[in-house]
PDB file with SEQRES, HELIX, SHEET and CRYST1 records, atoms N, CA, C and O in Angstrom:
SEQRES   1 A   81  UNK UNK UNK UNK UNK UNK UNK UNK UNK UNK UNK UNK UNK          
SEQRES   2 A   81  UNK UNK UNK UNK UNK UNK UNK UNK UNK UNK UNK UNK UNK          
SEQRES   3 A   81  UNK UNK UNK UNK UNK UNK UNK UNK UNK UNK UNK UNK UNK          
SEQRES   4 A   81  UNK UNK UNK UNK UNK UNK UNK UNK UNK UNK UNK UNK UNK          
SEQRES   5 A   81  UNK UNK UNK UNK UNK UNK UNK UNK UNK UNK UNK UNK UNK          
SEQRES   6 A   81  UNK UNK UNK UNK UNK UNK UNK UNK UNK UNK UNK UNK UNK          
SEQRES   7 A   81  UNK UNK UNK                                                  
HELIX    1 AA1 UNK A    3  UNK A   24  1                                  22    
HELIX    2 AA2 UNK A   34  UNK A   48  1                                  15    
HELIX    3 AA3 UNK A   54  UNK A   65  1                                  12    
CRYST1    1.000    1.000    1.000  90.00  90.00  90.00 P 1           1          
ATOM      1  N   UNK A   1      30.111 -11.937  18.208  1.00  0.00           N  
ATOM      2  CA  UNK A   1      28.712 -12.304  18.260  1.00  0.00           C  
ATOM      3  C   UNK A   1      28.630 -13.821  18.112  1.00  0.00           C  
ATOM      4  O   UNK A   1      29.301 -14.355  17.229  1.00  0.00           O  
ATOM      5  N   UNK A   2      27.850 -14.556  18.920  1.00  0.00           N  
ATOM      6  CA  UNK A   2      28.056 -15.982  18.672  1.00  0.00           C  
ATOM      7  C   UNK A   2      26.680 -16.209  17.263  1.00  0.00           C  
ATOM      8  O   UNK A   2      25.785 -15.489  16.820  1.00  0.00           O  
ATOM      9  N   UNK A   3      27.123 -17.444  17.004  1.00  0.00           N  
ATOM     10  CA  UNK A   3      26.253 -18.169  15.981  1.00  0.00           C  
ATOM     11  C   UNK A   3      24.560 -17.901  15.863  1.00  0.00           C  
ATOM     12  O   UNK A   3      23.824 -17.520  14.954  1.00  0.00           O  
ATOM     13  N   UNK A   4      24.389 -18.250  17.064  1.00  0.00           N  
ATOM     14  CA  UNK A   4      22.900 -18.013  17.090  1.00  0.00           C  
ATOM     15  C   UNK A   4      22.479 -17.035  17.628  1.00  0.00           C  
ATOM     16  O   UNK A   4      21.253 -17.020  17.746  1.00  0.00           O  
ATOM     17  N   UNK A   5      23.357 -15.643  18.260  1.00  0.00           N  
ATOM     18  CA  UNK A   5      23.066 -14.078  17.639  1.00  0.00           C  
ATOM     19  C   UNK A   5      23.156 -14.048  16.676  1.00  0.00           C  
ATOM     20  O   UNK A   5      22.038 -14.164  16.174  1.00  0.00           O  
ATOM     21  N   UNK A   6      24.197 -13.911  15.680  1.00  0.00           N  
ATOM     22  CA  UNK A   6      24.328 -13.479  14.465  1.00  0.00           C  
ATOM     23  C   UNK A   6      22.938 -14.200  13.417  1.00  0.00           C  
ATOM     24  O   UNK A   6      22.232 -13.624  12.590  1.00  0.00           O  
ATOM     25  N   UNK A   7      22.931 -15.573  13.840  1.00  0.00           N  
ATOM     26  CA  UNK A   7      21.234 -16.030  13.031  1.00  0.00           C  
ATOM     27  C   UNK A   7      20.262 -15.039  13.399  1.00  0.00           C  
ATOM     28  O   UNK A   7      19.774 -14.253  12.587  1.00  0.00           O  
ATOM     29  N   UNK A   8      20.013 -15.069  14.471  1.00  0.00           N  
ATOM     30  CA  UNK A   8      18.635 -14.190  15.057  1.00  0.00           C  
ATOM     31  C   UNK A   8      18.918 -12.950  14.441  1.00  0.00           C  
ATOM     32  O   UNK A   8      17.973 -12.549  13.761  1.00  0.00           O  
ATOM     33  N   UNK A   9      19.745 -12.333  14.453  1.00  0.00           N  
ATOM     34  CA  UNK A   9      20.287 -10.632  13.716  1.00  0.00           C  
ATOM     35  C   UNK A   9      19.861 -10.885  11.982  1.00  0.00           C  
ATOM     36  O   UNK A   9      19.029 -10.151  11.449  1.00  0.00           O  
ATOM     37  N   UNK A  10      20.498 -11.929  11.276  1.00  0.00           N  
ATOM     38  CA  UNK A  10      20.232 -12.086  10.080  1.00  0.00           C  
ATOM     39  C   UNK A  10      18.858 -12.192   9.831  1.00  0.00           C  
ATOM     40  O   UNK A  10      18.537 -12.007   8.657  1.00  0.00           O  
ATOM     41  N   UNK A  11      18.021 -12.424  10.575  1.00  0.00           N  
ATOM     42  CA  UNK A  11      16.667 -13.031  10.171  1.00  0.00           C  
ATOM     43  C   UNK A  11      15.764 -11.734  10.884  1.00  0.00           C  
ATOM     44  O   UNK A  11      14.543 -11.779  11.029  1.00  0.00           O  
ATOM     45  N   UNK A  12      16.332 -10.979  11.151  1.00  0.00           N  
ATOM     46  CA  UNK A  12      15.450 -10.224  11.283  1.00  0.00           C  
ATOM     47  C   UNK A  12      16.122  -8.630  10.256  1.00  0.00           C  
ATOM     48  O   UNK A  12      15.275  -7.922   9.711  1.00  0.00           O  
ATOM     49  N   UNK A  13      17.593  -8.273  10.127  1.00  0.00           N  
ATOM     50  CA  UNK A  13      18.079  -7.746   9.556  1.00  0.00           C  
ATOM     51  C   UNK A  13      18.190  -8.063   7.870  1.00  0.00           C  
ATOM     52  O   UNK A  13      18.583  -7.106   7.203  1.00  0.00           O  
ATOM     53  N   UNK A  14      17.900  -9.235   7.187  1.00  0.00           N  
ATOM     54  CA  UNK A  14      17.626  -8.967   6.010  1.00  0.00           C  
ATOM     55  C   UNK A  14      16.673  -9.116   5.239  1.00  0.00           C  
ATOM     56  O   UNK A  14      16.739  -8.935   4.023  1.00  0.00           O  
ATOM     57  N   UNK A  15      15.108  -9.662   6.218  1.00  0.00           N  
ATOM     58  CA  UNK A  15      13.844  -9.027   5.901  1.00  0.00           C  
ATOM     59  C   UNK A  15      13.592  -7.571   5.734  1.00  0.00           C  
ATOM     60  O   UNK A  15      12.735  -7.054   5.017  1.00  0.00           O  
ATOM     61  N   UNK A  16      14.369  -7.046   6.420  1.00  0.00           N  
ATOM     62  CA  UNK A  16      14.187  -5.394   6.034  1.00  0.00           C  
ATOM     63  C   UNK A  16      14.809  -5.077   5.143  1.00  0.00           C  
ATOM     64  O   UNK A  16      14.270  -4.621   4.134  1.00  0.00           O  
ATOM     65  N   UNK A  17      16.180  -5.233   5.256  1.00  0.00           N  
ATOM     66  CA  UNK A  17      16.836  -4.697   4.151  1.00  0.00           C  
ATOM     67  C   UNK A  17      16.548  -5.041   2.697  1.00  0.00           C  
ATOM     68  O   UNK A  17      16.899  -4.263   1.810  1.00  0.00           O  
ATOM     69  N   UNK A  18      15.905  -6.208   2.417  1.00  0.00           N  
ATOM     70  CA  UNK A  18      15.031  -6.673   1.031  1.00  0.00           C  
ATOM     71  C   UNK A  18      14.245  -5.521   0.891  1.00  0.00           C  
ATOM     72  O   UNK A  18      14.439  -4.622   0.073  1.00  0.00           O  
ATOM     73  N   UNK A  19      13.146  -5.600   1.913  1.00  0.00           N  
ATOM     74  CA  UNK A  19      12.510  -4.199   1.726  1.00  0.00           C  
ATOM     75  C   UNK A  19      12.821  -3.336   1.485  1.00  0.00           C  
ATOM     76  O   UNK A  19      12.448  -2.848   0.418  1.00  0.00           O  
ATOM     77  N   UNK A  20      13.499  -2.791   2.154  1.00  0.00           N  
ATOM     78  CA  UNK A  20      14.250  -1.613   1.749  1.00  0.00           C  
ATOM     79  C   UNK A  20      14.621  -1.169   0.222  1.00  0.00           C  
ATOM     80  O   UNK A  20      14.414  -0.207  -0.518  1.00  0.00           O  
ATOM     81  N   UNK A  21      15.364  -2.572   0.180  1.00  0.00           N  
ATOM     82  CA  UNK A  21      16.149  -2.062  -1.664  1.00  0.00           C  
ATOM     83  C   UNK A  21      15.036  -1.982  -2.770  1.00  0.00           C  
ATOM     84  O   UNK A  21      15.182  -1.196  -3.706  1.00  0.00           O  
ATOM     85  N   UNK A  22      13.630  -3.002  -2.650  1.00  0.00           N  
ATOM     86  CA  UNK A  22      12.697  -3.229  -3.280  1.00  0.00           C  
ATOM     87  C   UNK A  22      12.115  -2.180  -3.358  1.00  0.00           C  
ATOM     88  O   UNK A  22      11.707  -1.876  -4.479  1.00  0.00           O  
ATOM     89  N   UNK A  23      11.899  -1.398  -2.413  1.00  0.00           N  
ATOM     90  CA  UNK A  23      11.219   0.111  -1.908  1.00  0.00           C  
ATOM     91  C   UNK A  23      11.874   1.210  -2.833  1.00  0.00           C  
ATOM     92  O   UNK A  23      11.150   2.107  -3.263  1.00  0.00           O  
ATOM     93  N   UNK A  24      13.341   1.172  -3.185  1.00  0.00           N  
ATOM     94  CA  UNK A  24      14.474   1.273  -3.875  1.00  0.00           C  
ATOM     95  C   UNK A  24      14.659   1.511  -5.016  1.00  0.00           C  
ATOM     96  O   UNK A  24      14.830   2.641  -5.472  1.00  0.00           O  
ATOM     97  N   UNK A  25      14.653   0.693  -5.511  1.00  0.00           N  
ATOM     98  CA  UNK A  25      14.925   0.003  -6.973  1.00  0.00           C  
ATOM     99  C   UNK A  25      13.601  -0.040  -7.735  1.00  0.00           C  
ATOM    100  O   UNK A  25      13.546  -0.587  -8.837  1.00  0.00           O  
ATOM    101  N   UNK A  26      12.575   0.505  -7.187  1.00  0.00           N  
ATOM    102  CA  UNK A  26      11.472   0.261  -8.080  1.00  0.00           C  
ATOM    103  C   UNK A  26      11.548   1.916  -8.537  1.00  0.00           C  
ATOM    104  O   UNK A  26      11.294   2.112  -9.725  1.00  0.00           O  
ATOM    105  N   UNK A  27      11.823   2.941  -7.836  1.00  0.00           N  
ATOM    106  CA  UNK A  27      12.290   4.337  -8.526  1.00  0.00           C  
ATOM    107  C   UNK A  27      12.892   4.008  -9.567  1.00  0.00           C  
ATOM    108  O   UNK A  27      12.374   4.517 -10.561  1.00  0.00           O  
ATOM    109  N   UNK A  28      14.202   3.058  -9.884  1.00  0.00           N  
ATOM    110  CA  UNK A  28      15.202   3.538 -10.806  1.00  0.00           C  
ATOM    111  C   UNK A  28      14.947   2.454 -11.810  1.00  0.00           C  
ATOM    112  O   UNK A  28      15.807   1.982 -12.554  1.00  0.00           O  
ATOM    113  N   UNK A  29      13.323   2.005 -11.748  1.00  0.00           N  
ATOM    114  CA  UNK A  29      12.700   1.144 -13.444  1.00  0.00           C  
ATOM    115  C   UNK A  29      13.141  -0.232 -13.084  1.00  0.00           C  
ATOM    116  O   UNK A  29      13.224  -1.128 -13.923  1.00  0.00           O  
ATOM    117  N   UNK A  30      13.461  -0.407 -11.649  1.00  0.00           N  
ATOM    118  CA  UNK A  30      13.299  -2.561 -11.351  1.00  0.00           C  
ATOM    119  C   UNK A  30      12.124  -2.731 -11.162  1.00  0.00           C  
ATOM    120  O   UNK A  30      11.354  -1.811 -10.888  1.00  0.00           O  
ATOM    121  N   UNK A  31      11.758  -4.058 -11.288  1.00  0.00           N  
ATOM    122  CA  UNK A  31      10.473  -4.329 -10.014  1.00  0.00           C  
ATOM    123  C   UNK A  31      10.847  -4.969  -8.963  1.00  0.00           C  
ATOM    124  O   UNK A  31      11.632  -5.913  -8.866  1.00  0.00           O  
ATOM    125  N   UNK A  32      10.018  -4.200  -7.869  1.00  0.00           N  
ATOM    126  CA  UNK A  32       9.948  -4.254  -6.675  1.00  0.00           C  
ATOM    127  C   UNK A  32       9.980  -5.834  -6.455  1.00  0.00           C  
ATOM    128  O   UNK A  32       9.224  -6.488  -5.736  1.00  0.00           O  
ATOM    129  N   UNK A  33      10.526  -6.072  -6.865  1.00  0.00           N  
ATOM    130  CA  UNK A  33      10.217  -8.155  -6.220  1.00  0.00           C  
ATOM    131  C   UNK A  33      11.677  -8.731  -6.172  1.00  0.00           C  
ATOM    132  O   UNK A  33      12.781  -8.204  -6.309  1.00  0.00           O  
ATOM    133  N   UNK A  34      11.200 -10.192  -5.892  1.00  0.00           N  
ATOM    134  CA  UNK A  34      12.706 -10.902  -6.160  1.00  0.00           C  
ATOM    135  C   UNK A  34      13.596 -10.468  -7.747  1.00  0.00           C  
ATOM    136  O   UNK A  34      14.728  -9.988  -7.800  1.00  0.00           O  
ATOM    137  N   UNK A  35      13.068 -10.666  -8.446  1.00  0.00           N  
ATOM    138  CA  UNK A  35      13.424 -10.648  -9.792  1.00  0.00           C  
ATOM    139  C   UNK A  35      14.062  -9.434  -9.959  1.00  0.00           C  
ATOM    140  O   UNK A  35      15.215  -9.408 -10.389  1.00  0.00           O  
ATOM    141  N   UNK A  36      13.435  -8.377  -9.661  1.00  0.00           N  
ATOM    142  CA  UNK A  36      14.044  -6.873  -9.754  1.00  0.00           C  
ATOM    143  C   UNK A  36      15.477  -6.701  -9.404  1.00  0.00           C  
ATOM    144  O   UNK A  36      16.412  -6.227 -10.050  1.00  0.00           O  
ATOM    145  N   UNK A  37      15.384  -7.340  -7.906  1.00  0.00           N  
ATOM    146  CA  UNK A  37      16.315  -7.619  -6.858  1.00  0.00           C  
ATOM    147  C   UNK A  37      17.976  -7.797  -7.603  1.00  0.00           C  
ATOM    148  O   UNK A  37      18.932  -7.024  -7.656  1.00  0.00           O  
ATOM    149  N   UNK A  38      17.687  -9.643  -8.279  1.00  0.00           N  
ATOM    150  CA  UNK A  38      18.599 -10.116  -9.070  1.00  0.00           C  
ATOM    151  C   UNK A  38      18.998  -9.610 -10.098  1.00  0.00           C  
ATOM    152  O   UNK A  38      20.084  -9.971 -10.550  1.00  0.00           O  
ATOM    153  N   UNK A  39      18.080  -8.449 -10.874  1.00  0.00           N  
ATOM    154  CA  UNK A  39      18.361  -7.600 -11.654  1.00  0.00           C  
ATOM    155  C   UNK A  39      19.295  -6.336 -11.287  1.00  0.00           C  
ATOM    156  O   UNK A  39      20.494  -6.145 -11.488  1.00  0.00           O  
ATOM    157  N   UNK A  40      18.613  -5.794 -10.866  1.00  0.00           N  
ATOM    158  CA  UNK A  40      19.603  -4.770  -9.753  1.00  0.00           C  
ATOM    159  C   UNK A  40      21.258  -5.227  -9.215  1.00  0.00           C  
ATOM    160  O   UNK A  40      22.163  -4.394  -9.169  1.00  0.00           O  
ATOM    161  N   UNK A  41      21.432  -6.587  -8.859  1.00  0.00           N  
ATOM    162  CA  UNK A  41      22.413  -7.108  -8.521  1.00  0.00           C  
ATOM    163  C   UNK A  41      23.014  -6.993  -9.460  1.00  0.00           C  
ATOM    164  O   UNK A  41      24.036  -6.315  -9.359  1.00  0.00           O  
ATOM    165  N   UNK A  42      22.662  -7.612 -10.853  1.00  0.00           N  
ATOM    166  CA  UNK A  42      23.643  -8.072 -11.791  1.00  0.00           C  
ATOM    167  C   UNK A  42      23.646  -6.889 -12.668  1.00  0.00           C  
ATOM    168  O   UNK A  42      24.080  -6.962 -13.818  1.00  0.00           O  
ATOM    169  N   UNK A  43      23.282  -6.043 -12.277  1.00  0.00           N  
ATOM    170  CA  UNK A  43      23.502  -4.291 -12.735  1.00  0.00           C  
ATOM    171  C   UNK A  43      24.915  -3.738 -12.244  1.00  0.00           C  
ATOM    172  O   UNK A  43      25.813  -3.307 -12.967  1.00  0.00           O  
ATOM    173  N   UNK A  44      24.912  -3.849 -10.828  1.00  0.00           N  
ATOM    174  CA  UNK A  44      25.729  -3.294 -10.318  1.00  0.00           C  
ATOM    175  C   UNK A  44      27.013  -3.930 -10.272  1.00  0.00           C  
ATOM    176  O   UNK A  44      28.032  -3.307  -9.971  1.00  0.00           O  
ATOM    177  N   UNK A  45      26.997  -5.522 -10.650  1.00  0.00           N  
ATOM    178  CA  UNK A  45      28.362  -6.686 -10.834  1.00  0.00           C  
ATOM    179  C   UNK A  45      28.852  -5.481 -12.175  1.00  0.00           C  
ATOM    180  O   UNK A  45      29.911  -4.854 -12.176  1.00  0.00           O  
ATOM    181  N   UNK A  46      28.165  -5.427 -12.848  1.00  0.00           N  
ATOM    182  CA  UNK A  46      28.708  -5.021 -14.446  1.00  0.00           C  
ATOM    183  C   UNK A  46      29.391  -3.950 -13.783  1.00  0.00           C  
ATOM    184  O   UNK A  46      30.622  -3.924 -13.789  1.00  0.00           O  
ATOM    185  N   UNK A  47      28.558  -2.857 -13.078  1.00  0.00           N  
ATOM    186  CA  UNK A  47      29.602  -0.937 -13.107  1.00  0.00           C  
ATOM    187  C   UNK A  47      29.951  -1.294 -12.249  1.00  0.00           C  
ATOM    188  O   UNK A  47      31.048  -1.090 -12.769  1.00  0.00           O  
ATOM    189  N   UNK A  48      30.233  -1.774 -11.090  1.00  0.00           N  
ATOM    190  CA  UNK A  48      31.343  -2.380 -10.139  1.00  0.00           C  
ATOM    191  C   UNK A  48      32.408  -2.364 -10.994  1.00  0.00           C  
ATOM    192  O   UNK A  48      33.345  -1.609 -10.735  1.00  0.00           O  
ATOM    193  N   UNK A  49      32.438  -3.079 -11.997  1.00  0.00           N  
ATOM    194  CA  UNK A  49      34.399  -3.257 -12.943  1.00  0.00           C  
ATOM    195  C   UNK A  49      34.565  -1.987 -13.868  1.00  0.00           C  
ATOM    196  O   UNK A  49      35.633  -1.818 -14.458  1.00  0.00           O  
ATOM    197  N   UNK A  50      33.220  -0.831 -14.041  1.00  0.00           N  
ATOM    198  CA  UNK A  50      33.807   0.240 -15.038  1.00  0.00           C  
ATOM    199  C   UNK A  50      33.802   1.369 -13.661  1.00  0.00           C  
ATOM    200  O   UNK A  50      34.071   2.502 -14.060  1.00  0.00           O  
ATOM    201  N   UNK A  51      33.678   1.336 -12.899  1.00  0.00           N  
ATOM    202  CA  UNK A  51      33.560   2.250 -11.922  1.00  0.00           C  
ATOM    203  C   UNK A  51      33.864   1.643  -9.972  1.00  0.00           C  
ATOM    204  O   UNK A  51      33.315   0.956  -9.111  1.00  0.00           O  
ATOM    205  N   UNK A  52      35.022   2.431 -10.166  1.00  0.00           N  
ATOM    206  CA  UNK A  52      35.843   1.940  -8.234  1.00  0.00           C  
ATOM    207  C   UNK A  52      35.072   2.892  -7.497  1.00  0.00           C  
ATOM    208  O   UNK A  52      35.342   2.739  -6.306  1.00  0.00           O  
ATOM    209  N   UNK A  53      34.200   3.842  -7.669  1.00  0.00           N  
ATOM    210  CA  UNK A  53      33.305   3.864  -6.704  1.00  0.00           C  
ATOM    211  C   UNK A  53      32.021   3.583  -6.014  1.00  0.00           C  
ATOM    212  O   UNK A  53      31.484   3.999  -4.988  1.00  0.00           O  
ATOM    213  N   UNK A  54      31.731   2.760  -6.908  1.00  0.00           N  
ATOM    214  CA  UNK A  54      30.220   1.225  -7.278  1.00  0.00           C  
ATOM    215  C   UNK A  54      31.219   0.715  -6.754  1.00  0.00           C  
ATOM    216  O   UNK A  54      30.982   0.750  -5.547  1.00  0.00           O  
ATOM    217  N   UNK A  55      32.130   0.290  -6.902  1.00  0.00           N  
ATOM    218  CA  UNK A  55      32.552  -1.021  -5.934  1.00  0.00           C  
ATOM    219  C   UNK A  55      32.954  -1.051  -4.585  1.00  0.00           C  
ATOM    220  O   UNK A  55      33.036  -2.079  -3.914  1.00  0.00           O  
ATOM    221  N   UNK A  56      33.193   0.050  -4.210  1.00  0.00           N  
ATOM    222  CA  UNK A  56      33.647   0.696  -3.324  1.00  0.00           C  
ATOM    223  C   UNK A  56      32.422   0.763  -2.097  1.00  0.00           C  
ATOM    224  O   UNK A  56      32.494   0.212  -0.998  1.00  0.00           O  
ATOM    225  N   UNK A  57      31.337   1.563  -2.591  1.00  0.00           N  
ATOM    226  CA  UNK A  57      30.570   1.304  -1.969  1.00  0.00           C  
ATOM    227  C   UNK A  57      29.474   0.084  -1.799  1.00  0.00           C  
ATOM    228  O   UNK A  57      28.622  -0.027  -0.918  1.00  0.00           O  
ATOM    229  N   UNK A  58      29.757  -0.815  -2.926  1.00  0.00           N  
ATOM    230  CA  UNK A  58      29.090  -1.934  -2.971  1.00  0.00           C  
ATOM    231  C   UNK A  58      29.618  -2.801  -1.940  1.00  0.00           C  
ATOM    232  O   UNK A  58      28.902  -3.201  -1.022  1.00  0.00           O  
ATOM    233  N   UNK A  59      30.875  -3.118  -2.055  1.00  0.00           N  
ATOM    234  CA  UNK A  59      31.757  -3.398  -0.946  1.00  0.00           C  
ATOM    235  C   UNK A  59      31.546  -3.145   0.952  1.00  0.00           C  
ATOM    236  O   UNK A  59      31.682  -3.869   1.938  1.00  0.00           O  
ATOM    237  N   UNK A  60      31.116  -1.589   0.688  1.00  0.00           N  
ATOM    238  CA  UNK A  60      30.949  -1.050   2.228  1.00  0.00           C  
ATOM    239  C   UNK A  60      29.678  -1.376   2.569  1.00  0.00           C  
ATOM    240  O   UNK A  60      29.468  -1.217   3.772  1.00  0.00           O  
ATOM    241  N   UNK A  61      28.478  -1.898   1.752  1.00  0.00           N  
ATOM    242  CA  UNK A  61      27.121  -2.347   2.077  1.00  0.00           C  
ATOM    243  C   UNK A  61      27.012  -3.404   2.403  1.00  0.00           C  
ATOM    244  O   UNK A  61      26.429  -3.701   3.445  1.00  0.00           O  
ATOM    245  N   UNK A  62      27.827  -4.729   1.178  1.00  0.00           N  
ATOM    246  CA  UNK A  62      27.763  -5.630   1.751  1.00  0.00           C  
ATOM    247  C   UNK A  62      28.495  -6.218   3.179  1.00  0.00           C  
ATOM    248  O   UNK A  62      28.013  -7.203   3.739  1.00  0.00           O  
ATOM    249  N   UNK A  63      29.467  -5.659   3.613  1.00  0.00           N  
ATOM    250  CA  UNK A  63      30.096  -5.954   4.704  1.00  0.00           C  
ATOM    251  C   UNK A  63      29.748  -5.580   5.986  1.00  0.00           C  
ATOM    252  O   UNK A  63      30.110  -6.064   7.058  1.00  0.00           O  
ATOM    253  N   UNK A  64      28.448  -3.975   5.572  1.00  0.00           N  
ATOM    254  CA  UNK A  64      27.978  -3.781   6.917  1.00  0.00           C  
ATOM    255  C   UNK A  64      26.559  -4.668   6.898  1.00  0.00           C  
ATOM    256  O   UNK A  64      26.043  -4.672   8.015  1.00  0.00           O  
ATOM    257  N   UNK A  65      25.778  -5.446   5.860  1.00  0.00           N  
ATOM    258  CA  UNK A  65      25.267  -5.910   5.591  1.00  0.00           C  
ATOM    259  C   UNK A  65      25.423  -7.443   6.118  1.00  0.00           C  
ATOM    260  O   UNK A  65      24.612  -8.000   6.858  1.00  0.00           O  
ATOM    261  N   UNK A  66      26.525  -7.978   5.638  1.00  0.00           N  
ATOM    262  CA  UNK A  66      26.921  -9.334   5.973  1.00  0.00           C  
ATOM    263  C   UNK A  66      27.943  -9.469   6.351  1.00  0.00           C  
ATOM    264  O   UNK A  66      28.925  -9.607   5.622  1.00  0.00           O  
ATOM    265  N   UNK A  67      27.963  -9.460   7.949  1.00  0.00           N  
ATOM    266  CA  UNK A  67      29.397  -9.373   8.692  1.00  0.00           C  
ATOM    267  C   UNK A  67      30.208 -10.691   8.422  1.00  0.00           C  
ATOM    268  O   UNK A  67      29.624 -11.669   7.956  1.00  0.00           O  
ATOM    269  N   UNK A  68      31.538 -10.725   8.706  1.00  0.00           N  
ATOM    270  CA  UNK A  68      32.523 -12.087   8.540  1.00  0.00           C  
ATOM    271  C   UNK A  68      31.906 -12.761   9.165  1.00  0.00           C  
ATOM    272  O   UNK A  68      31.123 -12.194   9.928  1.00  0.00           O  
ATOM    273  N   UNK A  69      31.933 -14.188   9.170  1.00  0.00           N  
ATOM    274  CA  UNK A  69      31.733 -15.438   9.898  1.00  0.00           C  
ATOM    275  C   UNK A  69      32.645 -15.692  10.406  1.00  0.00           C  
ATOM    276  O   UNK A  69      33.603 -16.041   9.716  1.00  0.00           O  
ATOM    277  N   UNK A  70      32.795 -15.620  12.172  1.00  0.00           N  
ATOM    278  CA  UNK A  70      34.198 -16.227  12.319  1.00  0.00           C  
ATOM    279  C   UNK A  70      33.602 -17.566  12.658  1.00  0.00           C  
ATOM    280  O   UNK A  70      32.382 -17.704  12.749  1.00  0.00           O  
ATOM    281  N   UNK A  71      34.415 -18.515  12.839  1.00  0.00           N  
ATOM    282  CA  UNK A  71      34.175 -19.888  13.053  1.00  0.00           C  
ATOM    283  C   UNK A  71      34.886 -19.834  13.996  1.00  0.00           C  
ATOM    284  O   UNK A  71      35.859 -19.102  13.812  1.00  0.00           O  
ATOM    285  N   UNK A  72      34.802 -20.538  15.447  1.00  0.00           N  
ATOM    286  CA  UNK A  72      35.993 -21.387  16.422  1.00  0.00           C  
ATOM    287  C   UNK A  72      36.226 -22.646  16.739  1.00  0.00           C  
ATOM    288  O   UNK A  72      35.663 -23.450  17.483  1.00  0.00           O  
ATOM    289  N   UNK A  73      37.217 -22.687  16.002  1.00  0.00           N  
ATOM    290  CA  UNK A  73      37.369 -24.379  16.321  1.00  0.00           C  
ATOM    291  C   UNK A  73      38.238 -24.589  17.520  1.00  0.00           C  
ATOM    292  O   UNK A  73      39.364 -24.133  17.721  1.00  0.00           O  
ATOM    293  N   UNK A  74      37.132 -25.763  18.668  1.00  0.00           N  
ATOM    294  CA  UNK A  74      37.634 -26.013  19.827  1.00  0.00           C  
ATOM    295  C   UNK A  74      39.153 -26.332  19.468  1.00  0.00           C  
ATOM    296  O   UNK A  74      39.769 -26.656  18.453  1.00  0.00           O  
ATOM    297  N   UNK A  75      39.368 -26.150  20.437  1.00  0.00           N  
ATOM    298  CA  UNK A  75      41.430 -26.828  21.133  1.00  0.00           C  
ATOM    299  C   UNK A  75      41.049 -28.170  20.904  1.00  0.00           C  
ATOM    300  O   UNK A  75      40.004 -28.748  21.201  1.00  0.00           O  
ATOM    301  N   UNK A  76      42.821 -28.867  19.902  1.00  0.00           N  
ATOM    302  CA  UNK A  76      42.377 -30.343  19.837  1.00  0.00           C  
ATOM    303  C   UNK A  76      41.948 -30.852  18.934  1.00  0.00           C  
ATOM    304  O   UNK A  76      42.360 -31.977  18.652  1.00  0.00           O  
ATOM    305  N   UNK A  77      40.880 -30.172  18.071  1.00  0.00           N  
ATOM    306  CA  UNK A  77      40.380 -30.573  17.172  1.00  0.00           C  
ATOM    307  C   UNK A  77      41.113 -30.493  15.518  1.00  0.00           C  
ATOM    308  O   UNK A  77      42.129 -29.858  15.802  1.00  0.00           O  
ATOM    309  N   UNK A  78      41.172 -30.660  14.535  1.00  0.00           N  
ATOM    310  CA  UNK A  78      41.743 -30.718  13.594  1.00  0.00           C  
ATOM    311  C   UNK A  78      41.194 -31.015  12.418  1.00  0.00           C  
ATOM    312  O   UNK A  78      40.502 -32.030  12.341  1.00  0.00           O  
ATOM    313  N   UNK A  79      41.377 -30.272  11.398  1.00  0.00           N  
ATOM    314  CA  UNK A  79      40.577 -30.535   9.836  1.00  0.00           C  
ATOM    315  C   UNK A  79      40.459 -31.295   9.557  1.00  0.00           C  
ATOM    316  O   UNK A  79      39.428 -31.289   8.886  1.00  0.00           O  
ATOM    317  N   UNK A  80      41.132 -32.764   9.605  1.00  0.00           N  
ATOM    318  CA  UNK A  80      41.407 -33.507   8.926  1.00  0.00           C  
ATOM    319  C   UNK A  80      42.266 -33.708   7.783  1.00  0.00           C  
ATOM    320  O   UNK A  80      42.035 -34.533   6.898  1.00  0.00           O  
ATOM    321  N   UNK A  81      43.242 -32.951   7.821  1.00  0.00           N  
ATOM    322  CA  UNK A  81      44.150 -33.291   6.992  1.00  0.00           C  
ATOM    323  C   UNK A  81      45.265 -33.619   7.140  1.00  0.00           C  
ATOM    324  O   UNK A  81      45.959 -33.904   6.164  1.00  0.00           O  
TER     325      UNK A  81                                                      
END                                                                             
């Protein structure tokens, strides 16, 4: 997917998915907002390390969630180092 698919995909793919979790997480006693959000996150950092299947699937969300970035660097060009 080039750069500015993958932007256009992000910007329309994680306005929803906010929704979504907000829609979410307000069942299981967050609030529905940003704040909830970051709450919820740093819920699941914690049982992510007492539990490999929170991470497991935390893992499989974020990746179908936020695909790799590949980068291509033209022929020729060089890091600089």
């Amino acid at each position: 997917m080039a750069g500015n698919d993958m932007l256009r995909s992000m910007q329309i793919v994680f306005p929803v998915a906010t929704q979504i979790q907000m829609d979410i997480i307000d069942r299981y006693g967050f609030p529905a907002d940003g704040d909830g959000l970051i709450r919820f996150t740093q819920a699941v950092k914690v049982y992510e390390k007492q539990d490999e299947e929170i991470a497991q699937l935390n893992y499989e969300l974020r990746t179908t969630m936020i695909p790799a970035l590949t980068v291509q660097v033209p022929n020729g060009e060089q890091d600089g180092t």
